[in-house]
Tab-separated table of C-alpha atoms in Angstrom:
chain	number	residue	atom	x	y	z
A	14	MET	CA	-6.760	20.306	12.860
A	15	LYS	CA	-5.328	17.744	10.439
A	16	GLU	CA	-3.453	14.926	12.148
A	17	GLN	CA	0.089	14.604	10.833
A	18	LEU	CA	1.619	11.188	10.324
A	19	ASN	CA	5.223	10.709	11.241
A	20	PRO	CA	6.782	7.531	9.790
A	21	ARG	CA	9.845	7.733	12.052
A	22	PRO	CA	8.373	5.780	15.016
A	23	TYR	CA	7.736	2.875	12.668
A	24	LEU	CA	11.297	2.685	11.313
A	25	ALA	CA	12.562	0.571	14.217
A	26	ILE	CA	9.602	-1.748	13.838
A	27	MET	CA	10.280	-2.094	10.124
A	28	ILE	CA	13.941	-2.869	10.621
A	29	LEU	CA	13.224	-5.476	13.293
A	30	ALA	CA	10.378	-6.982	11.301
A	31	ARG	CA	12.175	-7.025	7.952
A	32	PRO	CA	12.807	-10.776	7.764
A	33	SER	CA	9.204	-11.667	8.518
A	34	ILE	CA	7.496	-8.993	6.437
A	35	PHE	CA	9.350	-9.096	3.177
A	36	LEU	CA	9.756	-11.744	0.608
A	37	PRO	CA	13.174	-13.290	0.018
A	38	GLY	CA	15.767	-10.798	-1.109
A	39	ASP	CA	18.199	-8.314	0.296
A	40	PRO	CA	16.491	-4.963	0.859
A	41	THR	CA	18.838	-2.078	0.190
A	42	TRP	CA	16.972	0.435	2.310
A	43	PRO	CA	17.779	3.296	2.991
A	44	THR	CA	20.002	3.856	-0.047
A	45	ASP	CA	17.255	5.570	-2.056
A	46	PRO	CA	16.520	8.998	-0.539
A	47	LEU	CA	12.943	9.061	-1.883
A	48	PHE	CA	12.128	5.829	-0.065
A	49	GLU	CA	14.022	6.964	3.021
A	50	ALA	CA	12.119	10.257	3.187
A	51	MET	CA	8.862	8.294	3.560
A	52	GLY	CA	10.280	5.648	5.867
A	53	VAL	CA	9.679	3.025	3.189
A	54	MET	CA	12.027	0.075	2.965
A	55	HIS	CA	13.491	-0.069	-0.525
A	56	VAL	CA	13.537	-3.627	-1.811
A	57	GLY	CA	16.424	-3.556	-4.252
A	58	THR	CA	15.937	-7.027	-5.684
A	59	GLU	CA	13.960	-8.467	-8.530
A	60	THR	CA	11.362	-9.855	-6.124
A	61	PRO	CA	8.123	-10.478	-8.013
A	62	ALA	CA	4.956	-9.536	-6.182
A	63	PRO	CA	2.905	-12.649	-5.405
A	64	ASP	CA	-0.103	-12.780	-7.684
A	65	PHE	CA	-3.635	-12.967	-6.333
A	66	ARG	CA	-7.235	-12.671	-7.394
A	67	LEU	CA	-9.645	-11.157	-4.862
A	68	PRO	CA	-13.219	-9.859	-4.996
A	69	THR	CA	-14.393	-6.336	-4.341
A	70	PRO	CA	-17.318	-5.895	-1.922
A	71	GLU	CA	-19.524	-5.722	-5.031
A	72	GLY	CA	-18.252	-9.121	-6.232
A	73	LYS	CA	-15.982	-8.040	-9.100
A	74	ALA	CA	-12.705	-10.010	-9.163
A	75	VAL	CA	-9.394	-8.141	-9.445
A	76	ALA	CA	-6.130	-9.922	-10.273
A	77	LEU	CA	-2.723	-8.350	-9.740
A	78	THR	CA	-1.397	-9.665	-13.068
A	79	GLU	CA	-4.114	-7.696	-14.879
A	80	LEU	CA	-2.476	-4.502	-13.575
A	81	ARG	CA	0.973	-5.143	-15.068
A	82	GLY	CA	2.251	-1.902	-16.585
A	83	GLN	CA	0.864	0.184	-13.740
A	84	VAL	CA	2.396	1.142	-10.411
A	85	VAL	CA	0.364	-0.655	-7.751
A	86	PHE	CA	0.022	0.713	-4.232
A	87	LEU	CA	-1.018	-2.387	-2.285
A	88	ASN	CA	-2.326	-1.565	1.188
A	89	PHE	CA	-3.370	-4.141	3.797
A	90	TRP	CA	-5.846	-2.728	6.307
A	91	ALA	CA	-9.030	-3.269	8.341
A	92	THR	CA	-11.980	-1.047	9.241
A	93	TRP	CA	-11.271	-1.427	12.984
A	94	CYS	CA	-7.628	-0.260	12.635
A	95	PRO	CA	-7.212	3.376	13.889
A	96	PRO	CA	-3.952	4.057	11.975
A	97	CYS	CA	-5.613	2.716	8.811
A	98	ARG	CA	-8.473	5.170	9.267
A	99	VAL	CA	-5.994	8.037	9.624
A	100	GLU	CA	-4.001	6.971	6.550
A	101	MET	CA	-6.876	6.353	4.113
A	102	PRO	CA	-7.713	10.012	3.294
A	103	SER	CA	-4.092	10.651	2.228
A	104	MET	CA	-4.276	7.556	0.005
A	105	GLU	CA	-7.434	8.952	-1.605
A	106	ARG	CA	-5.706	12.283	-2.336
A	107	LEU	CA	-2.735	10.417	-3.828
A	108	TYR	CA	-5.048	8.257	-5.935
A	109	LYS	CA	-6.958	11.244	-7.296
A	110	GLU	CA	-3.726	12.975	-8.288
A	111	PHE	CA	-1.972	10.032	-9.955
A	112	LYS	CA	-4.636	7.540	-11.121
A	113	ASP	CA	-4.604	8.929	-14.666
A	114	GLN	CA	-0.800	8.611	-14.780
A	115	GLY	CA	-0.682	4.878	-14.101
A	116	LEU	CA	-1.153	4.518	-10.323
A	117	THR	CA	-3.567	1.915	-9.000
A	118	ILE	CA	-4.369	1.660	-5.315
A	119	LEU	CA	-5.698	-1.642	-4.006
A	120	ALA	CA	-6.826	-1.663	-0.383
A	121	ILE	CA	-6.920	-5.285	0.803
A	122	ASP	CA	-9.149	-5.666	3.830
A	123	MET	CA	-8.167	-8.484	6.138
A	124	GLY	CA	-11.004	-10.771	7.141
A	125	GLU	CA	-14.064	-8.542	7.248
A	126	SER	CA	-17.395	-8.799	5.451
A	127	ALA	CA	-18.243	-7.167	2.152
A	128	LYS	CA	-20.930	-5.129	3.916
A	129	GLN	CA	-18.482	-3.722	6.521
A	130	VAL	CA	-15.903	-2.810	3.873
A	131	ALA	CA	-18.440	-1.247	1.489
A	132	ARG	CA	-19.865	0.880	4.324
A	133	PHE	CA	-16.359	2.043	5.344
A	134	MET	CA	-15.409	2.959	1.767
A	135	ARG	CA	-18.671	4.873	1.346
A	136	ASP	CA	-18.437	6.651	4.728
A	137	PHE	CA	-14.835	7.729	4.076
A	138	GLN	CA	-15.640	8.647	0.445
A	139	LEU	CA	-12.855	6.457	-0.936
A	140	SER	CA	-12.880	5.822	-4.678
A	141	PHE	CA	-9.993	3.363	-5.057
A	142	PRO	CA	-10.840	-0.355	-5.068
A	143	ALA	CA	-11.159	-2.309	-1.843
A	144	LEU	CA	-10.570	-6.063	-1.999
A	145	LEU	CA	-11.620	-8.776	0.434
A	146	ASP	CA	-9.030	-11.192	1.822
A	147	THR	CA	-11.594	-13.059	3.888
A	148	ASP	CA	-9.499	-16.200	4.392
A	149	GLY	CA	-6.183	-14.363	4.944
A	150	ASN	CA	-4.358	-16.228	2.176
A	151	VAL	CA	-3.095	-13.104	0.391
A	152	SER	CA	-1.927	-11.380	3.572
A	153	ALA	CA	-0.110	-14.608	4.504
A	154	ARG	CA	1.605	-14.722	1.092
A	155	TYR	CA	2.802	-11.152	1.656
A	156	ARG	CA	3.769	-11.997	5.251
A	157	VAL	CA	1.771	-9.109	6.693
A	158	GLN	CA	2.505	-8.784	10.412
A	159	GLY	CA	0.724	-5.529	11.273
A	160	LEU	CA	-1.709	-2.968	9.929
A	161	PRO	CA	-1.492	-0.934	7.891
A	162	THR	CA	1.168	-2.498	5.678
A	163	THR	CA	1.841	-1.116	2.217
A	164	PHE	CA	3.750	-2.600	-0.704
A	165	LEU	CA	4.761	-0.503	-3.702
A	166	ILE	CA	4.847	-2.613	-6.854
A	167	ASP	CA	6.578	-1.314	-9.974
A	168	ARG	CA	5.263	-1.461	-13.539
A	169	GLY	CA	7.031	-4.792	-14.061
A	170	GLY	CA	5.195	-6.453	-11.181
A	171	ARG	CA	8.159	-6.363	-8.762
A	172	ILE	CA	8.055	-5.200	-5.156
A	173	ALA	CA	9.903	-1.876	-5.026
A	174	GLY	CA	9.212	-0.986	-1.411
A	175	ALA	CA	7.270	-1.792	1.721
A	176	ALA	CA	6.103	0.124	4.760
A	177	LEU	CA	4.668	-0.876	8.100
A	178	GLY	CA	2.470	1.724	9.760
A	179	PRO	CA	0.614	4.777	8.497
A	180	ARG	CA	2.050	7.483	6.272
A	181	ASP	CA	0.840	10.761	4.857
A	182	TRP	CA	1.041	9.465	1.304
A	183	SER	CA	-0.165	12.772	-0.148
A	184	SER	CA	2.764	14.697	1.367
A	185	GLN	CA	5.401	16.192	-0.917
A	186	GLU	CA	7.695	13.263	-0.091
A	187	GLY	CA	4.975	10.708	-0.784
A	188	LYS	CA	4.135	12.294	-4.123
A	189	ALA	CA	7.827	12.433	-5.082
A	190	LEU	CA	8.223	8.719	-4.339
A	191	ILE	CA	5.148	7.753	-6.377
A	192	ARG	CA	6.170	10.096	-9.199
A	193	SER	CA	9.606	8.419	-9.347
A	194	LEU	CA	7.998	4.966	-9.610
A	195	LEU	CA	5.633	6.189	-12.336
A	196	GLU	CA	8.562	7.604	-14.319
A	197	ARG	CA	10.463	4.305	-14.318
A	198	THR	CA	10.016	1.948	-17.229
A	199	GLU	CA	9.556	-1.778	-16.814
């Protein structure tokens, strides 16, 4: 039986954690019903996503600025995190459906070895890129307080939304939210 993710228990955590998780700005959540349906805080400001350059387990460097023009689904996670393990298959389904339409998923692992991350990605049959934040600098810049944490970055490189806790990203609501971000111009 497939385990269903319910974002509602995480809403109170998100509201309480808002000042420490998000970058400066005044989030307008829940005014956008697509964000609200997924329990994603809508960041209604022009907050640019902090840039970074991180390696994949294979050693290839990926920089956020190189992805400008795409919608970036930025997920902070770890192999030992049970909710992350539950969430990852839905991220893979989302990636497969929307990668050719301008969606990039970057899964930033917090503090683990390239070998651990590569094994996890292989075992879970995940095709989106995993990145290594071995020193924790990127997670600190994004003020990540818990795992999983996801940031949705629009085509212009601005943070559109953020979520603490797992979601079924391949649900109808998740697809509608991603579709709406893909349809927006810079």
